[in-house]
Coordinates of C-alpha atoms and ligand atoms in Angstrom, one line a residue:
X1 CA -11.4 184.9 196.3
X2 CA -8.6 186.5 198.2
X3 CA -9.6 188.8 201.1
X4 CA -8.1 192.2 200.4
X5 CA -9.1 193.6 203.7
X6 CA -5.8 192.6 205.3
X7 CA -5.6 194.2 208.7
X8 CA -3.1 197.0 208.8
X9 CA -1.8 198.7 212.0
X10 CA -1.6 202.4 211.6
X11 CA -0.5 202.9 215.1
X12 CA 2.9 202.8 216.8
X13 CA 4.7 201.0 219.6
X14 CA 7.7 202.8 220.9
X15 CA 10.4 200.3 222.0
X16 CA 9.1 197.4 220.0
X17 CA 11.7 194.6 219.8
X18 CA 11.8 191.7 217.3
X19 CA 14.2 190.0 214.9
X20 CA 13.6 190.9 211.3
X21 CA 12.3 194.3 210.1
X22 CA 11.0 194.4 206.6
X23 CA 10.5 197.9 205.2
X24 CA 8.3 198.0 202.1
X25 CA 5.1 196.0 201.8
X26 CA 5.3 195.4 198.0
X27 CA 6.0 192.1 196.3
X28 CA 9.5 191.5 197.7
X29 CA 8.7 192.6 201.2
X30 CA 5.5 190.7 201.7
X31 CA 7.1 187.6 200.0
X32 CA 9.9 187.8 202.5
X33 CA 7.5 188.0 205.5
X34 CA 5.4 185.1 204.1
X35 CA 8.4 182.9 203.4
X36 CA 10.1 183.6 206.8
X37 CA 6.9 182.7 208.7
X38 CA 5.0 180.1 206.7
X39 CA 8.0 178.2 205.4
X40 CA 10.7 179.4 207.7
X41 CA 10.5 178.8 211.4
X42 CA 9.9 182.3 212.5
X43 CA 7.0 183.5 214.6
X44 CA 4.9 186.5 213.4
X45 CA 6.1 188.6 216.3
X46 CA 9.7 188.1 215.2
X47 CA 9.0 189.4 211.7
X48 CA 7.4 192.8 211.4
X49 CA 6.5 194.7 208.2
X50 CA 6.5 198.5 207.7
X51 CA 5.2 200.7 204.9
X52 CA 4.5 204.4 204.7
X53 CA 1.5 204.0 202.4
X54 CA -2.2 203.5 203.4
X55 CA -2.3 200.3 201.5
X56 CA 0.1 197.4 200.7
X57 CA 1.2 195.8 197.4
X58 CA 3.5 198.7 196.3
X59 CA 3.5 199.0 192.5
X60 CA 0.6 196.6 192.1
X61 CA -2.7 198.3 192.5
X62 CA -5.8 196.7 191.1
X63 CA -8.9 198.9 191.0
X64 CA -12.6 198.7 189.9
X65 CA -14.4 201.6 188.4
X66 CA -18.0 202.3 189.3
X67 CA -20.5 200.9 186.8
X68 CA -18.4 197.9 185.9
X69 CA -17.9 195.8 189.0
X70 CA -16.5 192.8 187.2
X71 CA -13.9 194.6 185.1
X72 CA -10.5 194.6 186.7
X73 CA -8.3 197.7 186.2
X74 CA -4.6 197.8 186.8
X75 CA -2.8 201.0 187.7
X76 CA 0.6 199.3 188.1
X77 CA 1.9 195.8 187.2
X78 CA -0.8 194.1 185.1
X79 CA 0.5 190.8 183.8
X80 CA 3.1 188.0 184.1
X81 CA 4.8 185.6 181.8
X82 CA 4.2 181.9 182.3
X83 CA 7.9 181.3 181.9
X84 CA 8.3 183.3 185.2
X85 CA 7.9 180.4 187.6
X86 CA 7.7 182.0 191.1
X87 CA 4.8 184.2 190.2
X88 CA 3.2 181.5 188.0
X89 CA 3.4 178.8 190.7
X90 CA 2.2 181.0 193.5
X91 CA -0.8 182.1 191.5
X92 CA -1.6 178.8 189.8
X93 CA -0.7 176.3 192.5
X94 CA 0.1 177.7 196.0
X95 CA -2.8 180.2 196.1
X96 CA -4.9 178.7 193.4
X97 CA -7.9 178.3 195.7
X98 CA -7.9 182.1 196.3
X99 CA -7.5 183.4 192.8
X100 CA -8.1 182.6 189.2
X101 CA -5.4 182.9 186.6
X102 CA -6.8 184.2 183.3
X103 CA -5.3 185.0 179.9
X104 CA -4.1 188.5 179.4
X105 CA -5.4 188.8 175.9
X106 CA -3.3 190.7 173.4
X107 CA -5.9 190.8 170.6
X108 CA -5.2 190.4 166.9
X109 CA -2.5 192.5 165.3
X110 CA -4.8 192.7 162.2
X111 CA -7.2 194.8 164.3
X112 CA -4.9 196.9 166.4
X113 CA -3.4 200.2 165.3
X114 CA 0.1 201.6 165.0
X115 CA 0.0 205.4 164.5
X116 CA 3.5 206.8 163.9
X117 CA 4.4 210.2 162.4
X118 CA 0.7 210.7 161.5
X119 CA 0.6 207.5 159.5
X120 CA -2.0 205.0 160.6
X121 CA -1.8 201.3 159.9
X122 CA -2.6 198.0 161.4
X123 CA 0.0 196.2 163.5
X124 CA 0.3 193.4 161.0
X125 CA 0.9 195.7 158.1
X126 CA 4.6 194.7 158.0
X127 CA 4.0 191.0 157.9
X128 CA 1.1 191.5 155.4
X129 CA 3.4 193.4 153.0
X130 CA 6.1 190.7 153.5
X131 CA 3.7 187.9 152.6
X132 CA 3.0 189.8 149.3
X133 CA 6.7 190.1 148.7
X134 CA 6.6 193.8 149.5
X135 CA 8.3 196.0 152.0
X136 CA 6.1 198.3 154.0
X137 CA 7.3 201.9 153.7
X138 CA 7.0 204.1 156.8
X139 CA 7.7 207.7 157.4
X140 CA 11.1 206.8 158.9
X141 CA 14.2 207.2 156.7
X142 CA 15.5 203.7 157.4
X143 CA 18.8 202.3 156.1
X144 CA 18.1 200.3 152.9
X145 CA 18.7 196.9 154.6
X146 CA 16.3 197.7 157.4
X147 CA 13.4 198.8 155.3
X148 CA 10.3 196.5 155.6
X149 CA 11.2 195.1 159.0
X150 CA 8.6 195.5 161.8
X151 CA 10.0 196.8 165.0
X152 CA 10.0 193.4 166.6
X153 CA 11.8 191.9 163.6
X154 CA 14.3 194.7 163.5
X155 CA 15.1 194.3 167.2
X156 CA 15.8 190.5 166.7
X157 CA 17.9 191.3 163.6
X158 CA 20.1 193.7 165.5
X159 CA 20.6 191.3 168.4
X160 CA 21.3 188.4 166.0
X161 CA 23.8 190.5 164.1
X162 CA 25.7 191.6 167.2
X163 CA 25.7 188.1 168.7
X164 CA 26.9 186.4 165.5
X165 CA 29.6 189.1 164.9
X166 CA 31.4 187.9 168.0
X167 CA 33.6 184.9 167.3
X168 CA 33.4 183.8 170.9
X169 CA 29.6 183.7 170.8
X170 CA 29.5 181.9 167.4
X171 CA 31.8 179.2 168.7
X172 CA 30.0 178.6 172.1
X173 CA 26.4 179.5 171.4
X174 CA 26.1 179.8 167.7
X175 CA 23.8 176.8 167.4
X176 CA 21.1 178.7 169.4
X177 CA 20.5 181.4 166.9
X178 CA 19.1 181.0 163.4
X179 CA 17.9 183.2 160.5
X180 CA 14.7 181.6 159.3
X181 CA 13.9 183.9 156.4
X182 CA 14.6 187.5 155.3
X183 CA 12.8 189.0 158.2
X184 CA 12.8 186.3 160.9
X185 CA 15.7 185.7 163.3
X186 CA 15.3 183.2 166.1
X187 CA 17.3 183.5 169.2
X188 CA 16.8 180.6 171.6
X189 CA 18.9 181.1 174.7
X190 CA 17.6 180.3 178.2
X191 CA 18.1 182.9 180.9
X192 CA 20.8 180.7 182.3
X193 CA 22.6 180.8 179.0
X194 CA 22.1 184.5 178.7
X195 CA 23.9 184.9 182.0
X196 CA 26.8 183.1 180.5
X197 CA 26.8 185.4 177.5
X198 CA 26.1 188.8 178.9
X199 CA 29.3 189.5 180.8
X200 CA 31.6 188.4 177.9
X201 CA 29.8 189.3 174.7
X202 CA 32.0 191.7 172.7
X203 CA 31.0 194.1 170.0
X204 CA 32.8 193.3 166.8
X205 CA 32.2 196.0 164.2
X206 CA 35.4 197.5 162.8
X207 CA 35.3 201.2 162.4
X208 CA 32.6 201.6 165.0
X209 CA 33.4 203.8 168.0
X210 CA 32.3 200.8 170.1
X211 CA 34.4 198.1 168.3
X212 CA 35.9 195.5 170.7
X213 CA 34.0 196.9 173.7
X214 CA 32.0 194.6 176.0
X215 CA 28.3 194.9 175.0
X216 CA 27.7 195.2 178.8
X217 CA 29.6 198.5 178.6
X218 CA 27.6 200.0 175.7
X219 CA 24.4 201.9 176.1
X220 CA 21.5 200.3 174.2
X221 CA 20.7 203.6 172.4
X222 CA 24.4 203.9 171.4
X223 CA 24.3 200.3 170.1
X224 CA 21.0 200.6 168.2
X225 CA 22.1 203.9 166.6
X226 CA 25.4 202.2 165.5
X227 CA 23.4 199.3 164.0
X228 CA 20.4 201.0 162.4
X229 CA 21.1 204.7 162.4
X230 CA 19.5 207.3 164.6
X231 CA 16.4 207.3 162.4
X232 CA 16.2 203.5 162.8
X233 CA 16.6 204.0 166.5
X234 CA 13.7 206.4 166.6
X235 CA 11.5 203.9 164.7
X236 CA 12.4 201.1 167.2
X237 CA 11.9 203.4 170.2
X238 CA 8.5 204.6 169.1
X239 CA 7.1 201.5 167.5
X240 CA 8.1 199.3 170.4
X241 CA 5.6 201.1 172.6
X242 CA 7.9 201.7 175.6
X243 CA 10.5 204.5 175.5
X244 CA 12.0 202.9 178.6
X245 CA 13.1 199.8 176.7
X246 CA 15.4 201.7 174.3
X247 CA 16.9 204.3 176.7
X248 CA 20.6 204.2 176.9
X249 CA 20.6 201.3 179.4
X250 CA 22.9 198.3 179.6
X251 CA 22.8 196.8 176.1
X252 CA 23.8 193.3 177.3
X253 CA 20.8 193.3 179.7
X254 CA 18.6 194.7 177.0
X255 CA 19.2 191.8 174.7
X256 CA 17.4 189.0 176.6
X257 CA 14.8 191.6 177.7
X258 CA 13.8 192.4 174.2
X259 CA 13.9 188.8 173.0
X260 CA 11.9 187.3 175.9
X261 CA 12.6 183.8 177.1
X262 CA 11.7 181.6 174.1
X263 CA 12.5 178.3 175.7
X264 CA 9.3 178.1 177.8
X265 CA 6.7 179.2 175.2
X266 CA 5.9 182.2 177.3
X267 CA 2.4 183.7 177.3
X268 CA 0.9 186.6 179.2
X269 CA -1.5 186.0 182.0
X270 CA -3.1 188.0 184.8
X271 CA -5.5 187.4 187.8
X272 CA -9.3 187.7 187.4
X273 CA -9.5 189.4 190.8
X274 CA -6.6 191.8 190.1
X275 CA -2.9 191.3 190.0
X276 CA -2.4 192.7 193.5
X277 CA -4.2 189.5 194.8
X278 CA -0.8 187.9 194.9
X279 CA 0.4 190.3 197.6
X280 CA -2.8 190.1 199.6
X281 CA -2.8 186.3 199.6
X282 CA 0.8 186.2 200.9
X283 CA 0.1 189.0 203.4
X284 CA -2.9 187.1 204.8
X285 CA -0.9 184.0 205.2
X286 CA 1.8 185.9 207.1
X287 CA -0.9 187.5 209.2
X288 CA -2.1 184.1 210.4
X289 CA 1.1 183.9 212.5
X290 CA 1.0 184.9 216.1
X291 CA 2.2 188.5 216.5
X292 CA 2.4 189.3 212.8
X293 CA 1.9 192.9 212.0
X294 CA 1.9 195.2 209.0
X295 CA 2.6 198.7 210.3
X296 CA 1.2 201.0 207.6
X297 CA 1.4 204.7 207.4
X298 CA 4.7 204.5 209.2
X299 CA 7.7 205.9 207.3
X300 CA 11.2 204.8 208.1
X301 CA 13.4 207.9 208.6
X302 CA 16.7 206.3 209.5
X303 CA 18.3 203.4 211.3
X304 CA 21.3 203.4 213.7
X305 CA 23.8 201.0 215.1
X306 CA 24.6 202.9 218.2
X307 CA 21.6 203.0 220.6
X308 CA 20.5 202.0 224.1
X309 CA 19.3 198.5 223.2
X310 CA 22.4 197.4 221.3
X311 CA 23.2 194.6 223.8
X312 CA 20.2 192.6 222.5
X313 CA 19.3 194.2 219.2
X314 CA 21.7 195.5 216.5
X315 CA 19.6 198.1 214.8
X316 CA 17.4 200.9 216.0
X317 CA 14.8 202.0 213.4
X318 CA 13.3 205.4 213.7
X319 CA 9.8 205.7 212.2
X320 CA 7.5 208.6 211.6
X321 CA 3.9 207.7 212.3
X322 CA 2.2 209.7 209.6
X323 CA -1.2 209.9 211.3
X324 CA 0.1 211.4 214.5
X325 CA 3.2 212.9 213.1
X326 CA 5.2 211.4 216.0
X327 CA 8.5 209.6 215.9
X328 CA 8.9 206.2 217.5
X329 CA 11.7 203.6 217.7
X330 CA 11.8 199.9 217.1
X331 CA 14.7 197.4 217.5
X332 CA 15.6 194.6 215.2
X333 CA 18.6 192.3 214.4
X334 CA 18.1 192.1 210.7
X335 CA 16.8 194.6 208.3
X336 CA 15.3 194.0 204.8
X337 CA 14.9 197.2 202.7
X338 CA 12.4 195.9 200.2
X339 CA 12.3 199.1 198.2
X340 CA 13.4 200.6 194.9
X341 CA 16.2 203.1 194.3
X342 CA 14.2 206.3 194.9
X343 CA 12.7 205.0 198.2
X344 CA 16.2 204.1 199.4
X345 CA 17.4 207.6 198.5
X346 CA 14.5 209.2 200.5
X347 CA 16.0 207.6 203.7
X348 CA 18.5 209.4 205.8
X349 CA 21.6 209.4 203.6
X350 CA 23.9 210.3 206.4
X351 CA 23.5 207.3 208.6
X352 CA 26.2 204.6 209.0
X353 CA 24.8 202.7 206.0
X354 CA 24.2 205.2 203.3
X355 CA 26.9 207.7 204.2
X356 CA 28.7 208.2 200.9
X357 CA 32.1 208.9 202.4
X358 CA 32.1 205.7 204.5
X359 CA 30.3 203.5 201.9
X360 CA 31.3 204.7 198.5
X361 CA 30.6 201.4 196.9
X362 CA 27.0 201.1 198.2
X363 CA 26.4 204.7 197.0
X364 CA 27.7 203.8 193.6
X365 CA 25.7 200.6 193.4
X366 CA 22.5 202.2 194.5
X367 CA 22.9 204.5 191.4
X368 CA 23.6 201.5 189.1
X369 CA 20.0 201.5 187.9
X370 CA 18.1 204.2 186.0
X371 CA 14.7 205.2 187.4
X372 CA 12.1 204.9 184.7
X373 CA 9.1 207.1 185.2
X374 CA 5.8 205.6 184.1
X375 CA 2.2 206.4 184.5
X376 CA -1.3 205.0 183.7
X377 CA -4.7 206.6 183.1
X378 CA -7.7 204.3 183.4
X379 CA -10.9 205.5 181.8
X380 CA -14.4 204.2 182.1
X381 CA -16.7 204.6 179.0
X382 CA -20.4 204.0 178.6
X383 CA -19.8 201.6 175.7
X384 CA -16.7 199.9 174.3
X385 CA -16.5 202.1 171.3
X386 CA -13.4 200.2 170.1
X387 CA -15.6 197.1 169.3
X388 CA -16.9 199.0 166.4
X389 CA -13.4 199.2 165.0
X390 CA -13.1 195.5 165.3
X391 CA -11.0 195.7 168.4
X392 CA -11.7 193.5 171.5
X393 CA -8.4 193.3 173.4
X394 CA -4.7 194.2 173.2
X395 CA -3.0 197.5 172.7
X396 CA -2.5 200.2 170.1
X397 CA 0.7 202.1 169.8
X398 CA 1.5 205.6 168.8
X399 CA 4.3 208.2 169.0
X400 CA 1.8 210.7 170.5
X401 CA 2.5 211.3 174.2
X402 CA -0.2 208.8 175.2
X403 CA 2.1 206.1 173.6
X404 CA -0.1 203.0 174.3
X405 CA -3.7 202.2 175.1
X406 CA -4.9 198.8 176.3
X407 CA -8.5 197.7 175.7
X408 CA -9.2 196.3 179.1
X409 CA -12.6 194.9 179.0
X410 CA -16.4 195.2 179.1
X411 CA -18.5 194.4 182.1
X412 CA -20.4 191.1 181.7
X413 CA -23.8 192.4 182.9
X414 CA -23.5 195.8 181.5
X415 CA -21.9 197.5 178.5
X416 CA -19.7 199.8 180.4
X417 CA -16.1 199.3 179.5
X418 CA -12.6 200.2 180.5
X419 CA -9.6 201.5 178.6
X420 CA -6.1 201.9 179.8
X421 CA -6.3 205.2 178.0
X422 CA -2.7 206.1 178.2
X423 CA 0.3 204.1 179.3
X424 CA 3.5 206.1 178.9
X425 CA 7.0 206.2 180.3
X426 CA 10.2 208.2 180.3
X427 CA 9.9 211.7 178.7
X428 CA 6.1 211.3 178.2
X429 CA 5.7 211.6 181.9
X430 CA 6.8 215.2 181.9
X431 CA 4.3 216.0 179.1
X432 CA 1.5 214.7 181.4
X433 CA 3.0 216.1 184.6
X434 CA 2.2 219.7 183.6
X435 CA -1.4 218.6 182.9
X436 CA -1.8 216.4 185.9
X437 CA -0.7 219.2 188.2
X438 CA -3.6 221.3 187.1
X439 CA -5.9 221.6 190.0
X440 CA -9.1 221.5 187.9
X441 CA -10.1 217.9 188.1
X442 CA -12.1 216.0 185.4
X443 CA -15.8 216.1 186.4
X444 CA -17.1 212.6 186.3
X445 CA -20.7 212.0 185.4
X446 CA -23.3 209.6 186.5
X447 CA -24.4 206.9 184.1
X448 CA -27.4 204.5 184.1
X449 CA -25.2 202.1 186.1
X450 CA -23.0 204.4 188.2
X451 CA -24.4 207.0 190.5
X452 CA -23.0 210.6 190.9
X453 CA -22.0 209.6 194.4
X454 CA -20.0 206.6 193.2
X455 CA -18.1 208.4 190.5
X456 CA -17.4 211.4 192.7
X457 CA -15.9 209.0 195.3
X458 CA -12.9 208.8 192.9
X459 CA -12.3 212.5 192.7
X460 CA -9.0 212.3 194.6
X461 CA -7.5 210.0 192.0
X462 CA -9.2 211.4 188.9
X463 CA -7.1 212.8 186.1
X464 CA -7.2 216.6 185.6
X465 CA -9.7 218.0 183.2
X466 CA -7.2 219.1 180.6
X467 CA -5.4 215.8 180.8
X468 CA -8.6 213.9 180.0
X469 CA -9.3 216.2 177.1
X470 CA -5.8 215.8 175.8
X471 CA -5.9 212.0 176.1
X472 CA -9.3 211.8 174.3
X473 CA -7.9 214.1 171.6
X474 CA -5.0 211.8 171.1
X475 CA -7.2 208.7 171.2
X476 CA -9.3 210.3 168.4
X477 CA -6.1 211.0 166.3
X478 CA -4.8 207.5 166.9
X479 CA -8.0 205.7 165.9
X480 CA -9.1 208.2 163.3
X481 CA -12.6 208.3 164.6
X482 CA -14.8 210.3 167.0
X483 CA -14.6 209.1 170.5
X484 CA -17.0 209.9 173.4
X485 CA -15.8 211.4 176.7
X486 CA -15.3 208.9 179.5
X487 CA -17.6 209.1 182.6
X488 CA -14.8 208.4 185.1
X489 CA -11.0 208.3 185.2
X490 CA -8.2 207.2 187.5
X491 CA -4.7 208.5 187.1
X492 CA -1.5 207.1 188.7
X493 CA 2.0 208.4 188.3
X494 CA 4.5 206.0 189.7
X495 CA 7.2 208.7 189.3
X496 CA 5.8 210.3 192.4
X497 CA 7.2 209.7 195.9
X498 CA 8.1 207.3 197.3
X499 CA 8.5 205.0 194.3
X500 CA 10.2 207.6 192.0
X501 CA 9.8 205.2 189.0
X502 CA 7.5 202.7 187.5
X503 CA 10.4 200.4 186.8
X504 CA 14.2 200.4 186.5
X505 CA 17.0 199.5 184.1
X506 CA 20.7 198.8 184.6
X507 CA 23.1 201.4 183.5
X508 CA 25.8 200.4 181.0
X509 CA 29.2 199.7 182.4
X510 CA 28.1 198.2 185.7
X511 CA 29.0 194.5 186.3
X512 CA 25.4 193.4 186.9
X513 CA 26.5 189.9 187.9
X514 CA 28.4 191.5 190.9
X515 CA 25.9 194.3 191.8
X516 CA 22.9 192.0 192.0
X517 CA 24.3 189.8 194.8
X518 CA 26.0 192.8 196.4
X519 CA 22.7 194.6 196.9
X520 CA 21.3 191.5 198.7
X521 CA 23.9 192.1 201.4
X522 CA 25.9 195.2 200.8
X523 CA 28.1 195.0 203.8
X524 CA 29.7 191.8 205.0
X525 CA 29.5 192.9 208.6
X526 CA 25.9 194.1 208.6
X527 CA 22.7 192.1 208.4
X528 CA 21.0 194.6 206.1
X529 CA 19.6 193.5 202.8
X530 CA 18.1 195.2 199.8
X531 CA 15.8 193.4 197.5
X532 CA 13.1 194.1 194.9
X533 CA 12.5 194.7 191.2
X534 CA 15.0 197.6 190.9
X535 CA 18.2 195.5 191.3
X536 CA 16.9 192.4 189.6
X537 CA 17.5 191.0 186.1
X538 CA 13.8 191.1 185.3
X539 CA 13.2 194.8 185.9
X540 CA 9.6 195.9 185.2
X541 CA 8.3 192.5 186.2
X542 CA 7.2 191.1 189.6
X543 CA 9.3 188.0 188.9
X544 CA 12.4 190.2 189.3
X545 CA 11.2 191.2 192.8
X546 CA 10.4 187.5 193.7
X547 CA 13.8 186.2 192.5
X548 CA 15.8 188.7 194.4
X549 CA 13.9 188.1 197.6
X550 CA 14.1 184.3 197.2
X551 CA 17.9 184.4 196.7
X552 CA 18.3 186.7 199.7
X553 CA 16.2 184.3 201.8
X554 CA 18.2 181.3 200.7
X555 CA 21.6 182.9 201.2
X556 CA 21.1 184.8 204.4
X557 CA 18.1 183.5 206.2
X558 CA 18.8 179.8 205.8
X559 CA 15.6 179.0 204.0
X560 CA 15.6 176.0 201.6
X561 CA 14.3 176.4 198.1
X562 CA 10.5 176.3 198.2
X563 CA 9.1 172.8 197.6
X564 CA 6.6 174.2 195.1
X565 CA 9.3 175.8 192.9
X566 CA 10.4 173.6 189.9
X567 CA 13.9 172.3 190.9
X568 CA 15.5 173.3 187.6
X569 CA 14.1 176.9 187.6
X570 CA 17.0 179.4 187.3
X571 CA 16.9 182.3 189.7
X572 CA 19.6 184.4 188.1
X573 CA 22.8 185.9 189.5
Ligands
LIG1 N1 6.5 194.6 182.1 C1 6.0 195.9 181.7 C2 4.7 195.6 180.8 O1 4.4 194.5 180.6 C3 6.9 196.6 180.8 C4 8.0 197.2 181.6 C5 9.0 198.0 180.6 C6 10.2 198.4 181.4 N2 11.2 199.0 180.5 O2 4.0 196.5 180.4

């Protein structure tokens, strides 16, 4: 089992000098520190990590609720795809002795609910109707030729139609797409092939406002509305579970995102001891090196080029030590900003690097991604009430502001159980924000397995009382049955500072194949690098963060490709 008590240094050392400063101790920052020391030739003292938080792992945060010590809860990232080879290999090979990869069960669509426009059905209702030769009617006024399609099927149909309408695509990649039957479209392009398609794919629909435009320059909402009407768009947006997936982001990027990488037979997995184990394992490995240090609760304010130590060190970093509220300075030659868009925007925007008048292009490219707010509410229940509905795992989906709930698990020795009561993004975040800001917290209660002391220890992170009542009300409506109150809750809004978003999405019109490498080294003359999930091509996945850090390490830190990574695995632009 991985040791999550990684030593953090909350102190400061004014005048500290070293080579590489990594700011941000999430996936990409800790991976960079791990690779530079364990596989590169750097000593720990030459590579220093900084983070303003009290803990590491960024947007991965695995927690346990009192009363169910064996059930893992995830407030942030919760799963990976086995087609994602860096994360998979690290977990299942490199650190296999420290963590156990387990299935992330998605349950049976025949048991799980879809509750849209006050209409409740099972998630297999569409395919069930199709097998009887019928079309499932919903409360959406769909175009005639879209009626009867499930959201997944309709997404594939739209993508198939747009791909095959482009003569260039048909000629070069036509053999990779097939219509199997009236509802089934198969699109089998690898991520490498998608990268050959995305910049050139053209929209060919005469009479459309978007005719002959690059799909890369069209918003996904714009495109979906054009294909399936605004009503069809609303169906796709709500039934898909994530509003973020159908916002008006880059349609070319959205295509492979919605299809998934079919070539590798992808399946969801997670880690028994919590998804954040990946970060702790790498951090502990880095910490074995002489002089290694993770400076937590230290907030980077700015960095300068002109300073007293410039003869030996290029950059002066100014930190605010949050415990003492004192500023201190450190000196480094290379700087890795392993942070998402909002965190970058919280740094001093007037220094030589961010200054918009000097560096217009960087400023523009930082804004090339949309910040997608997202939140999660974990709830502990005395019993898994969903078992009585025949549900064991997976998620139900609704257009109510709670959007999705995941049935996370039941403790082995007890019958307490955990529900990811609400997992919402985009506009739903503002619905909950007004409630989460309410100072009256939900009052947890002791159970036969969790003491009052234990449940009250979570008071700081508990959801507000009205919020819990609202979630339970929506859970009742979604499931159509009475549901007991939870005994404990844990709320996390990733839209809060410093993250500013749960995940990110490329804007339409940006040349993603240029911006991605640009961010890894925005200025030819400066050894400053930006990496992480935000500017990756697998946004909302840890693999995106890994791939950007890995390409940065190979291009600018002279590291060879890791020996443990399959030689043919494609890292993207
Ligand atoms: N990877 C995330 C999940 O599995 C979804 C991110 C959606 C981003 N638009 O829940």
